[in-house]
Amino acid sequence: MSSEPQQTLARSASVSGTSLHTGEKVTLKIQPAPVDFGIKFKRRDLEDEPTIDATIANLKTVERATTIGEGSMRVHTVEHILSSLAAMGIDNAIVEMDANEPPIGDGSARPYVELIKKAGIAPQETPRRVFDVREPIHVETKSGSLLVVLPDPKFRISCTQAGPNGQFTQFFSSEITPAVYEREIAPARTFVFYEDVQPLMDKNLIKGGSLENAIVIRGDAVLSKEPLRFPDEFVRHKILDIIGDLALFGQRIRGHVIAVKPGHGANAELVRALAREFARSAPMLESHAFPPGEGGLDINQVMELLPHRFPFLMVDRIARFEGETRCIGVKSVTINEPFFGGHFPGHPVMPGVLQLEAMAQVASILMMKITKSSGRRLGYFVSADEVKFRKPVYPGDTLFIAAELTKSRGKNLARLKCSCSVNEAIVSECELMLTFMDQ
């Protein structure tokens, strides 16, 4: 999670034009959407007006563009509009179209940035989901593309673009912010090498292409309706495409993307690698250190709220509260725990029932915060459902205990989804029903 709020559009806005590959006339409208909605495309020209999530799970083809689909429905060339929405800070939106491909405009993302600014940006109450890259992630393709993501407190992209035989090799590196994107990335237009034009036409592509919406490179010559907007316009457009393809990951990234000869196929492989890493590490706290200014609790504050004491206090601290309905607690498991003397002493393992107790204690603290209660209230088990113990917990492990409110009835009854994790893997989980009583 992040302390930054999710954002949507303040109002609807539309633009019309010609699609690059299909050559059809199309009107595209962007509309606000609720929190955690993500980006969805709606085909107004089809029966029942189906919608599709812009996610890597729905990726269909990467032939000179990024195409998503579900069943027989397709939305082609989504990378420019996705790039603009992501870079300008839009987390939730509906993109309506009356054809299967957005308008190409001038071949850049600038028309979409202008469209977003016309619609306006509205903050939402729920925190933005952010994936912090903590270990290097890389993909390499047979065609020579290499993409690496390294840990970084910001979202950065460093890209090297090279044509055939190293022709027009260019490099650009920058942190990606809305202001940087609008000024340095969005105006960069799509480009194609002359020798690729006929093969693309033979594949029934680029029907709407012209020198007004693309740059054609022929030998050492650059053919375009207007002069280059940047000396390194080609690599900047590659970064534009990377941002759009990474939007299929579904959440913000804090990390440094280093790309050599990227393309839609390699970009998609990187998104899949990010998704795998996220699935592996999702249960974990984004940072193991106390996040400054985000409201964790030290052990003294924990003991002010909970009546438990040694040896039954199972929470060393609350690392952070995530929004209004989730928090993460921490317990360091040491060989000095009294239960290790009698629980498999030759092979010490933390009892599962005590992991359950740790989850209940963190859940109680969360509910006291939500209901603005003091430590004069006690949380009691009503039920524990869907209890699973997946991996053993040993001395030396650090237990990260997550509790998230899923349903409540007044201030006295609540259902929460809880889990314990060690080394980025869930070791136990359950759904708890708690009731609260005054002491």
GROMACS .gro file of C-alpha atoms in nm:
model
  439
    1MET     CA    1   0.000   0.000   0.000
    2SER     CA    2   0.094   0.366  -0.019
    3SER     CA    3   0.008   0.683   0.167
    4GLU     CA    4  -0.086   0.837  -0.167
    5PRO     CA    5  -0.457   0.823  -0.251
    6GLN     CA    6  -0.593   0.646  -0.555
    7GLN     CA    7  -0.709   0.881  -0.830
    8THR     CA    8  -0.976   0.881  -1.097
    9LEU     CA    9  -1.107   1.132  -1.348
   10ALA     CA   10  -1.310   1.430  -1.232
   11ARG     CA   11  -1.549   1.402  -1.529
   12SER     CA   12  -1.586   1.239  -1.870
   13ALA     CA   13  -1.401   1.356  -2.180
   14SER     CA   14  -1.384   1.221  -2.534
   15VAL     CA   15  -1.171   1.235  -2.847
   16SER     CA   16  -1.227   1.104  -3.201
   17GLY     CA   17  -0.990   0.999  -3.475
   18THR     CA   18  -0.855   0.718  -3.690
   19SER     CA   19  -0.709   0.391  -3.560
   20LEU     CA   20  -0.354   0.303  -3.662
   21HIS     CA   21  -0.384  -0.064  -3.756
   22THR     CA   22  -0.751  -0.105  -3.850
   23GLY     CA   23  -0.789   0.240  -4.006
   24GLU     CA   24  -1.140   0.275  -3.860
   25LYS     CA   25  -1.298   0.595  -3.733
   26VAL     CA   26  -1.341   0.577  -3.356
   27THR     CA   27  -1.458   0.787  -3.064
   28LEU     CA   28  -1.293   0.721  -2.729
   29LYS     CA   29  -1.435   0.845  -2.399
   30ILE     CA   30  -1.265   0.827  -2.061
   31GLN     CA   31  -1.491   0.817  -1.754
   32PRO     CA   32  -1.447   0.815  -1.374
   33ALA     CA   33  -1.455   0.484  -1.185
   34PRO     CA   34  -1.469   0.384  -0.815
   35VAL     CA   35  -1.174   0.284  -0.598
   36ASP     CA   36  -0.996  -0.045  -0.675
   37PHE     CA   37  -1.173  -0.057  -1.013
   38GLY     CA   38  -0.856  -0.040  -1.218
   39ILE     CA   39  -0.865   0.041  -1.588
   40LYS     CA   40  -1.133  -0.127  -1.797
   41PHE     CA   41  -1.218  -0.095  -2.166
   42LYS     CA   42  -1.579  -0.099  -2.283
   43ARG     CA   43  -1.678  -0.180  -2.642
   44ARG     CA   44  -1.987   0.033  -2.705
   45ASP     CA   45  -2.014  -0.101  -3.062
   46LEU     CA   46  -2.080  -0.460  -2.951
   47GLU     CA   47  -2.394  -0.623  -2.821
   48ASP     CA   48  -2.430  -0.591  -2.441
   49GLU     CA   49  -2.134  -0.346  -2.445
   50PRO     CA   50  -1.881  -0.586  -2.288
   51THR     CA   51  -1.598  -0.462  -2.066
   52ILE     CA   52  -1.251  -0.606  -2.019
   53ASP     CA   53  -0.987  -0.550  -1.753
   54ALA     CA   54  -0.658  -0.408  -1.875
   55THR     CA   55  -0.448  -0.680  -1.710
   56ILE     CA   56  -0.174  -0.915  -1.819
   57ALA     CA   57  -0.417  -1.208  -1.783
   58ASN     CA   58  -0.613  -1.068  -2.078
   59LEU     CA   59  -0.314  -1.005  -2.306
   60LYS     CA   60  -0.364  -1.172  -2.645
   61THR     CA   61  -0.107  -1.047  -2.897
   62VAL     CA   62   0.198  -0.818  -2.911
   63GLU     CA   63   0.236  -0.783  -3.289
   64ARG     CA   64   0.362  -0.422  -3.322
   65ALA     CA   65   0.106  -0.325  -3.056
   66THR     CA   66  -0.049  -0.454  -2.735
   67THR     CA   67  -0.387  -0.624  -2.776
   68ILE     CA   68  -0.609  -0.747  -2.493
   69GLY     CA   69  -0.912  -0.969  -2.531
   70GLU     CA   70  -1.164  -1.199  -2.373
   71GLY     CA   71  -1.352  -1.460  -2.569
   72SER     CA   72  -1.395  -1.325  -2.921
   73MET     CA   73  -1.376  -0.959  -2.810
   74ARG     CA   74  -1.053  -0.768  -2.874
   75VAL     CA   75  -0.919  -0.421  -2.797
   76HIS     CA   76  -0.612  -0.340  -3.005
   77THR     CA   77  -0.323  -0.097  -2.947
   78VAL     CA   78  -0.402  -0.010  -2.586
   79GLU     CA   79  -0.050   0.094  -2.489
   80HIS     CA   80  -0.073   0.470  -2.560
   81ILE     CA   81  -0.392   0.535  -2.363
   82LEU     CA   82  -0.275   0.305  -2.080
   83SER     CA   83   0.062   0.480  -2.073
   84SER     CA   84  -0.104   0.820  -2.039
   85LEU     CA   85  -0.347   0.711  -1.768
   86ALA     CA   86  -0.074   0.541  -1.564
   87ALA     CA   87   0.185   0.817  -1.596
   88MET     CA   88  -0.064   1.095  -1.522
   89GLY     CA   89  -0.167   0.918  -1.202
   90ILE     CA   90  -0.505   0.768  -1.292
   91ASP     CA   91  -0.570   0.442  -1.106
   92ASN     CA   92  -0.939   0.388  -1.187
   93ALA     CA   93  -1.116   0.466  -1.516
   94ILE     CA   94  -1.345   0.330  -1.784
   95VAL     CA   95  -1.228   0.370  -2.145
   96GLU     CA   96  -1.527   0.351  -2.378
   97MET     CA   97  -1.485   0.303  -2.754
   98ASP     CA   98  -1.720   0.249  -3.047
   99ALA     CA   99  -1.458   0.043  -3.235
  100ASN     CA  100  -1.188  -0.208  -3.147
  101GLU     CA  101  -0.886   0.026  -3.143
  102PRO     CA  102  -0.822   0.374  -2.993
  103PRO     CA  103  -0.746   0.667  -3.223
  104ILE     CA  104  -0.376   0.703  -3.303
  105GLY     CA  105  -0.379   1.084  -3.305
  106ASP     CA  106  -0.034   1.210  -3.404
  107GLY     CA  107   0.133   0.884  -3.304
  108SER     CA  108   0.224   1.007  -2.958
  109ALA     CA  109   0.050   1.007  -2.620
  110ARG     CA  110   0.016   1.385  -2.611
  111PRO     CA  111  -0.351   1.384  -2.725
  112TYR     CA  112  -0.438   1.150  -2.437
  113VAL     CA  113  -0.254   1.365  -2.183
  114GLU     CA  114  -0.456   1.662  -2.307
  115LEU     CA  115  -0.773   1.451  -2.278
  116ILE     CA  116  -0.693   1.357  -1.918
  117LYS     CA  117  -0.622   1.719  -1.829
  118LYS     CA  118  -0.951   1.818  -1.989
  119ALA     CA  119  -1.134   1.561  -1.775
  120GLY     CA  120  -0.946   1.660  -1.461
  121ILE     CA  121  -0.804   1.437  -1.188
  122ALA     CA  122  -0.992   1.357  -0.866
  123PRO     CA  123  -0.834   1.199  -0.555
  124GLN     CA  124  -1.013   0.909  -0.386
  125GLU     CA  125  -1.023   0.799  -0.024
  126THR     CA  126  -0.850   0.460  -0.056
  127PRO     CA  127  -0.468   0.439  -0.057
  128ARG     CA  128  -0.298   0.353  -0.384
  129ARG     CA  129  -0.156   0.003  -0.425
  130VAL     CA  130   0.220   0.014  -0.483
  131PHE     CA  131   0.457  -0.275  -0.541
  132ASP     CA  132   0.805  -0.210  -0.398
  133VAL     CA  133   1.067  -0.402  -0.592
  134ARG     CA  134   1.300  -0.554  -0.333
  135GLU     CA  135   1.507  -0.791  -0.544
  136PRO     CA  136   1.625  -0.766  -0.906
  137ILE     CA  137   1.377  -0.903  -1.159
  138HIS     CA  138   1.487  -0.959  -1.517
  139VAL     CA  139   1.378  -1.105  -1.850
  140GLU     CA  140   1.580  -1.171  -2.163
  141THR     CA  141   1.442  -1.270  -2.502
  142LYS     CA  142   1.589  -1.458  -2.797
  143SER     CA  143   1.554  -1.144  -3.007
  144GLY     CA  144   1.805  -0.961  -2.786
  145SER     CA  145   1.577  -0.766  -2.553
  146LEU     CA  146   1.690  -0.733  -2.193
  147LEU     CA  147   1.480  -0.580  -1.917
  148VAL     CA  148   1.573  -0.556  -1.549
  149VAL     CA  149   1.389  -0.398  -1.255
  150LEU     CA  150   1.601  -0.295  -0.957
  151PRO     CA  151   1.493  -0.166  -0.615
  152ASP     CA  152   1.449   0.212  -0.611
  153PRO     CA  153   1.245   0.451  -0.396
  154LYS     CA  154   1.103   0.609  -0.714
  155PHE     CA  155   0.969   0.483  -1.047
  156ARG     CA  156   1.247   0.527  -1.302
  157ILE     CA  157   1.314   0.401  -1.652
  158SER     CA  158   1.651   0.388  -1.828
  159CYS     CA  159   1.625   0.268  -2.186
  160THR     CA  160   1.859   0.196  -2.474
  161GLN     CA  161   1.700   0.169  -2.818
  162ALA     CA  162   1.889   0.036  -3.119
  163GLY     CA  163   1.770  -0.031  -3.473
  164PRO     CA  164   1.909  -0.287  -3.718
  165ASN     CA  165   2.290  -0.302  -3.703
  166GLY     CA  166   2.286  -0.051  -3.417
  167GLN     CA  167   2.124   0.216  -3.634
  168PHE     CA  168   1.990   0.520  -3.445
  169THR     CA  169   2.108   0.390  -3.110
  170GLN     CA  170   1.969   0.619  -2.838
  171PHE     CA  171   1.961   0.630  -2.458
  172PHE     CA  172   1.732   0.814  -2.217
  173SER     CA  173   1.689   0.787  -1.841
  174SER     CA  174   1.449   0.963  -1.607
  175GLU     CA  175   1.225   0.934  -1.306
  176ILE     CA  176   0.868   0.908  -1.434
  177THR     CA  177   0.635   1.168  -1.283
  178PRO     CA  178   0.326   1.330  -1.439
  179ALA     CA  179   0.522   1.648  -1.514
  180VAL     CA  180   0.819   1.462  -1.666
  181TYR     CA  181   0.590   1.239  -1.869
  182GLU     CA  182   0.389   1.527  -2.011
  183ARG     CA  183   0.700   1.723  -2.105
  184GLU     CA  184   0.958   1.457  -2.197
  185ILE     CA  185   0.779   1.133  -2.293
  186ALA     CA  186   0.422   1.189  -2.413
  187PRO     CA  187   0.512   1.397  -2.724
  188ALA     CA  188   0.739   1.121  -2.865
  189ARG     CA  189   0.579   0.961  -3.172
  190THR     CA  190   0.568   0.601  -3.289
  191PHE     CA  191   0.820   0.504  -3.556
  192VAL     CA  192   0.884   0.227  -3.805
  193PHE     CA  193   1.175   0.122  -4.023
  194TYR     CA  194   1.098   0.141  -4.395
  195GLU     CA  195   1.184  -0.224  -4.456
  196ASP     CA  196   0.913  -0.324  -4.206
  197VAL     CA  197   0.634  -0.126  -4.373
  198GLN     CA  198   0.546  -0.373  -4.648
  199PRO     CA  199   0.550  -0.681  -4.420
  200LEU     CA  200   0.314  -0.498  -4.183
  201MET     CA  201   0.083  -0.410  -4.471
  202ASP     CA  202   0.093  -0.772  -4.583
  203LYS     CA  203  -0.034  -0.867  -4.235
  204ASN     CA  204  -0.328  -0.630  -4.277
  205LEU     CA  205  -0.181  -0.383  -4.027
  206ILE     CA  206  -0.109  -0.005  -4.024
  207LYS     CA  207  -0.415   0.066  -4.245
  208GLY     CA  208  -0.444   0.405  -4.076
  209GLY     CA  209  -0.073   0.481  -4.078
  210SER     CA  210   0.069   0.791  -4.246
  211LEU     CA  211   0.349   1.040  -4.204
  212GLU     CA  212   0.105   1.243  -3.993
  213ASN     CA  213   0.096   0.981  -3.718
  214ALA     CA  214   0.424   0.793  -3.752
  215ILE     CA  215   0.790   0.847  -3.831
  216VAL     CA  216   0.941   0.631  -4.105
  217ILE     CA  217   1.315   0.563  -4.098
  218ARG     CA  218   1.466   0.489  -4.440
  219GLY     CA  219   1.840   0.437  -4.434
  220ASP     CA  220   1.981   0.743  -4.262
  221ALA     CA  221   1.678   0.954  -4.351
  222VAL     CA  222   1.389   1.032  -4.119
  223LEU     CA  223   1.057   1.081  -4.299
  224SER     CA  224   0.793   1.274  -4.106
  225LYS     CA  225   0.527   1.540  -4.146
  226GLU     CA  226   0.722   1.756  -3.902
  227PRO     CA  227   1.082   1.761  -3.769
  228LEU     CA  228   1.181   1.535  -3.482
  229ARG     CA  229   1.044   1.665  -3.152
  230PHE     CA  230   1.353   1.538  -2.968
  231PRO     CA  231   1.694   1.432  -3.100
  232ASP     CA  232   1.629   1.100  -2.919
  233GLU     CA  233   1.257   1.076  -2.995
  234PHE     CA  234   1.272   0.703  -3.074
  235VAL     CA  235   1.396   0.590  -2.731
  236ARG     CA  236   1.149   0.822  -2.560
  237HIS     CA  237   0.866   0.654  -2.747
  238LYS     CA  238   1.001   0.316  -2.636
  239ILE     CA  239   0.972   0.438  -2.276
  240LEU     CA  240   0.616   0.552  -2.350
  241ASP     CA  241   0.535   0.198  -2.464
  242ILE     CA  242   0.705   0.042  -2.160
  243ILE     CA  243   0.489   0.251  -1.925
  244GLY     CA  244   0.175   0.148  -2.113
  245ASP     CA  245   0.262  -0.220  -2.111
  246LEU     CA  246   0.362  -0.212  -1.744
  247ALA     CA  247   0.015  -0.075  -1.669
  248LEU     CA  248  -0.111  -0.429  -1.732
  249PHE     CA  249   0.053  -0.520  -1.400
  250GLY     CA  250  -0.241  -0.348  -1.229
  251GLN     CA  251  -0.055  -0.150  -0.966
  252ARG     CA  252   0.212   0.111  -0.926
  253ILE     CA  253   0.576   0.011  -0.924
  254ARG     CA  254   0.855   0.157  -0.713
  255GLY     CA  255   1.164   0.041  -0.891
  256HIS     CA  256   1.416   0.123  -1.164
  257VAL     CA  257   1.340  -0.037  -1.501
  258ILE     CA  258   1.649  -0.079  -1.718
  259ALA     CA  259   1.559  -0.177  -2.075
  260VAL     CA  260   1.782  -0.264  -2.371
  261LYS     CA  261   1.606  -0.298  -2.707
  262PRO     CA  262   1.260  -0.336  -2.552
  263GLY     CA  263   0.945  -0.433  -2.740
  264HIS     CA  264   0.587  -0.522  -2.657
  265GLY     CA  265   0.668  -0.892  -2.626
  266ALA     CA  266   0.959  -0.837  -2.387
  267ASN     CA  267   0.759  -0.580  -2.192
  268ALA     CA  268   0.481  -0.835  -2.146
  269GLU     CA  269   0.729  -1.094  -2.019
  270LEU     CA  270   0.851  -0.841  -1.762
  271VAL     CA  271   0.492  -0.781  -1.647
  272ARG     CA  272   0.446  -1.157  -1.603
  273ALA     CA  273   0.768  -1.173  -1.400
  274LEU     CA  274   0.647  -0.885  -1.182
  275ALA     CA  275   0.313  -1.060  -1.133
  276ARG     CA  276   0.489  -1.379  -1.022
  277GLU     CA  277   0.705  -1.189  -0.776
  278PHE     CA  278   0.406  -0.999  -0.643
  279ALA     CA  279   0.213  -1.322  -0.589
  280ARG     CA  280   0.509  -1.459  -0.396
  281SER     CA  281   0.561  -1.154  -0.177
  282ALA     CA  282   0.209  -1.009  -0.150
  283PRO     CA  283   0.152  -1.125   0.209
  284MET     CA  284   0.459  -0.938   0.326
  285LEU     CA  285   0.490  -0.589   0.456
  286GLU     CA  286   0.619  -0.355   0.187
  287SER     CA  287   0.907  -0.243   0.406
  288HIS     CA  288   1.036  -0.422   0.714
  289ALA     CA  289   1.144  -0.095   0.875
  290PHE     CA  290   0.910   0.133   1.065
  291PRO     CA  291   0.762   0.363   0.797
  292PRO     CA  292   0.814   0.717   0.930
  293GLY     CA  293   0.495   0.907   1.004
  294GLU     CA  294   0.252   0.627   0.915
  295GLY     CA  295   0.128   0.538   1.260
  296GLY     CA  296   0.287   0.218   1.386
  297LEU     CA  297   0.276   0.123   1.756
  298ASP     CA  298   0.571   0.030   1.975
  299ILE     CA  299   0.553  -0.239   2.243
  300ASN     CA  300   0.448   0.007   2.515
  301GLN     CA  301   0.156   0.129   2.304
  302VAL     CA  302   0.060  -0.232   2.225
  303MET     CA  303   0.048  -0.314   2.596
  304GLU     CA  304  -0.173  -0.011   2.661
  305LEU     CA  305  -0.430  -0.165   2.426
  306LEU     CA  306  -0.397  -0.537   2.502
  307PRO     CA  307  -0.434  -0.695   2.848
  308HIS     CA  308  -0.201  -0.983   2.751
  309ARG     CA  309   0.142  -1.015   2.910
  310PHE     CA  310   0.432  -1.262   2.898
  311PRO     CA  311   0.412  -1.540   2.801
  312PHE     CA  312   0.089  -1.475   2.609
  313LEU     CA  313   0.161  -1.140   2.447
  314MET     CA  314   0.214  -1.243   2.084
  315VAL     CA  315   0.276  -0.901   1.926
  316ASP     CA  316   0.604  -0.711   1.959
  317ARG     CA  317   0.482  -0.408   1.766
  318ILE     CA  318   0.242  -0.284   1.501
  319ALA     CA  319   0.454  -0.193   1.202
  320ARG     CA  320   0.187   0.007   1.022
  321PHE     CA  321  -0.179   0.065   0.955
  322GLU     CA  322  -0.274   0.040   0.587
  323GLY     CA  323  -0.569   0.265   0.523
  324GLU     CA  324  -0.861   0.228   0.760
  325THR     CA  325  -0.917  -0.148   0.750
  326ARG     CA  326  -0.581  -0.327   0.759
  327CYS     CA  327  -0.272  -0.344   0.977
  328ILE     CA  328   0.049  -0.543   1.009
  329GLY     CA  329   0.195  -0.667   1.337
  330VAL     CA  330   0.537  -0.816   1.401
  331LYS     CA  331   0.661  -1.087   1.637
  332SER     CA  332   1.018  -1.208   1.659
  333VAL     CA  333   1.020  -1.578   1.743
  334THR     CA  334   1.321  -1.673   1.959
  335ILE     CA  335   1.445  -1.997   2.112
  336ASN     CA  336   1.368  -1.840   2.453
  337GLU     CA  337   0.992  -1.869   2.396
  338PRO     CA  338   0.859  -2.080   2.689
  339PHE     CA  339   0.658  -2.310   2.462
  340PHE     CA  340   0.970  -2.440   2.287
  341GLY     CA  341   1.067  -2.624   2.606
  342GLY     CA  342   0.778  -2.865   2.566
  343HIS     CA  343   0.659  -2.838   2.205
  344PHE     CA  344   0.876  -3.074   2.001
  345PRO     CA  345   1.189  -2.986   2.208
  346GLY     CA  346   1.409  -3.183   1.972
  347HIS     CA  347   1.261  -3.004   1.674
  348PRO     CA  348   1.122  -2.669   1.802
  349VAL     CA  349   0.821  -2.545   1.606
  350MET     CA  350   0.588  -2.261   1.705
  351PRO     CA  351   0.243  -2.404   1.787
  352GLY     CA  352  -0.021  -2.318   1.529
  353VAL     CA  353  -0.269  -2.224   1.800
  354LEU     CA  354  -0.034  -1.948   1.915
  355GLN     CA  355  -0.009  -1.816   1.559
  356LEU     CA  356  -0.388  -1.803   1.570
  357GLU     CA  357  -0.364  -1.611   1.900
  358ALA     CA  358  -0.117  -1.366   1.741
  359MET     CA  359  -0.364  -1.303   1.457
  360ALA     CA  360  -0.644  -1.242   1.706
  361GLN     CA  361  -0.433  -0.993   1.902
  362VAL     CA  362  -0.345  -0.793   1.591
  363ALA     CA  363  -0.709  -0.807   1.481
  364SER     CA  364  -0.816  -0.673   1.823
  365ILE     CA  365  -0.578  -0.378   1.794
  366LEU     CA  366  -0.709  -0.301   1.446
  367MET     CA  367  -1.069  -0.304   1.566
  368MET     CA  368  -0.986  -0.078   1.861
  369LYS     CA  369  -0.841   0.172   1.613
  370ILE     CA  370  -1.139   0.147   1.377
  371THR     CA  371  -1.396   0.187   1.658
  372LYS     CA  372  -1.180   0.445   1.840
  373SER     CA  373  -1.190   0.232   2.154
  374SER     CA  374  -0.943   0.237   2.440
  375GLY     CA  375  -0.766  -0.057   2.598
  376ARG     CA  376  -1.064  -0.103   2.832
  377ARG     CA  377  -1.228  -0.336   2.577
  378LEU     CA  378  -1.143  -0.701   2.521
  379GLY     CA  379  -1.165  -0.895   2.197
  380TYR     CA  380  -1.285  -1.256   2.223
  381PHE     CA  381  -1.296  -1.535   1.965
  382VAL     CA  382  -1.640  -1.619   1.833
  383SER     CA  383  -1.514  -1.845   1.555
  384ALA     CA  384  -1.209  -1.926   1.347
  385ASP     CA  385  -1.288  -2.044   0.994
  386GLU     CA  386  -1.078  -2.150   0.695
  387VAL     CA  387  -0.782  -2.211   0.926
  388LYS     CA  388  -0.475  -2.332   0.737
  389PHE     CA  389  -0.123  -2.400   0.861
  390ARG     CA  390   0.099  -2.404   0.554
  391LYS     CA  391   0.459  -2.403   0.681
  392PRO     CA  392   0.632  -2.448   1.017
  393VAL     CA  393   0.763  -2.149   1.212
  394TYR     CA  394   1.104  -2.195   1.373
  395PRO     CA  395   1.316  -2.007   1.629
  396GLY     CA  396   1.477  -1.708   1.458
  397ASP     CA  397   1.182  -1.641   1.228
  398THR     CA  398   1.014  -1.302   1.217
  399LEU     CA  399   0.639  -1.333   1.197
  400PHE     CA  400   0.450  -1.066   1.003
  401ILE     CA  401   0.086  -1.076   1.112
  402ALA     CA  402  -0.174  -0.919   0.884
  403ALA     CA  403  -0.535  -0.846   0.980
  404GLU     CA  404  -0.794  -0.694   0.747
  405LEU     CA  405  -1.153  -0.609   0.831
  406THR     CA  406  -1.399  -0.769   0.588
  407LYS     CA  407  -1.731  -0.718   0.769
  408SER     CA  408  -1.856  -0.557   1.089
  409ARG     CA  409  -2.178  -0.521   1.283
  410GLY     CA  410  -2.165  -0.208   1.493
  411LYS     CA  411  -1.875  -0.184   1.736
  412ASN     CA  412  -1.916  -0.525   1.895
  413LEU     CA  413  -1.885  -0.786   1.619
  414ALA     CA  414  -1.637  -0.808   1.333
  415ARG     CA  415  -1.506  -1.056   1.077
  416LEU     CA  416  -1.144  -1.027   0.969
  417LYS     CA  417  -0.915  -1.205   0.727
  418CYS     CA  418  -0.580  -1.273   0.890
  419SER     CA  419  -0.247  -1.430   0.796
  420CYS     CA  420   0.104  -1.488   0.929
  421SER     CA  421   0.403  -1.471   0.694
  422VAL     CA  422   0.772  -1.557   0.719
  423ASN     CA  423   1.024  -1.474   0.449
  424GLU     CA  424   0.757  -1.354   0.209
  425ALA     CA  425   0.548  -1.672   0.234
  426ILE     CA  426   0.221  -1.729   0.418
  427VAL     CA  427   0.271  -1.980   0.699
  428SER     CA  428  -0.081  -1.967   0.843
  429GLU     CA  429  -0.413  -1.796   0.770
  430CYS     CA  430  -0.774  -1.786   0.885
  431GLU     CA  431  -1.096  -1.588   0.898
  432LEU     CA  432  -1.171  -1.470   1.251
  433MET     CA  433  -1.497  -1.360   1.406
  434LEU     CA  434  -1.436  -1.141   1.712
  435THR     CA  435  -1.671  -0.991   1.966
  436PHE     CA  436  -1.574  -0.701   2.191
  437MET     CA  437  -1.673  -0.647   2.554
  438ASP     CA  438  -1.595  -0.385   2.811
  439GLN     CA  439  -1.360  -0.494   3.089
   0.00000   0.00000   0.00000
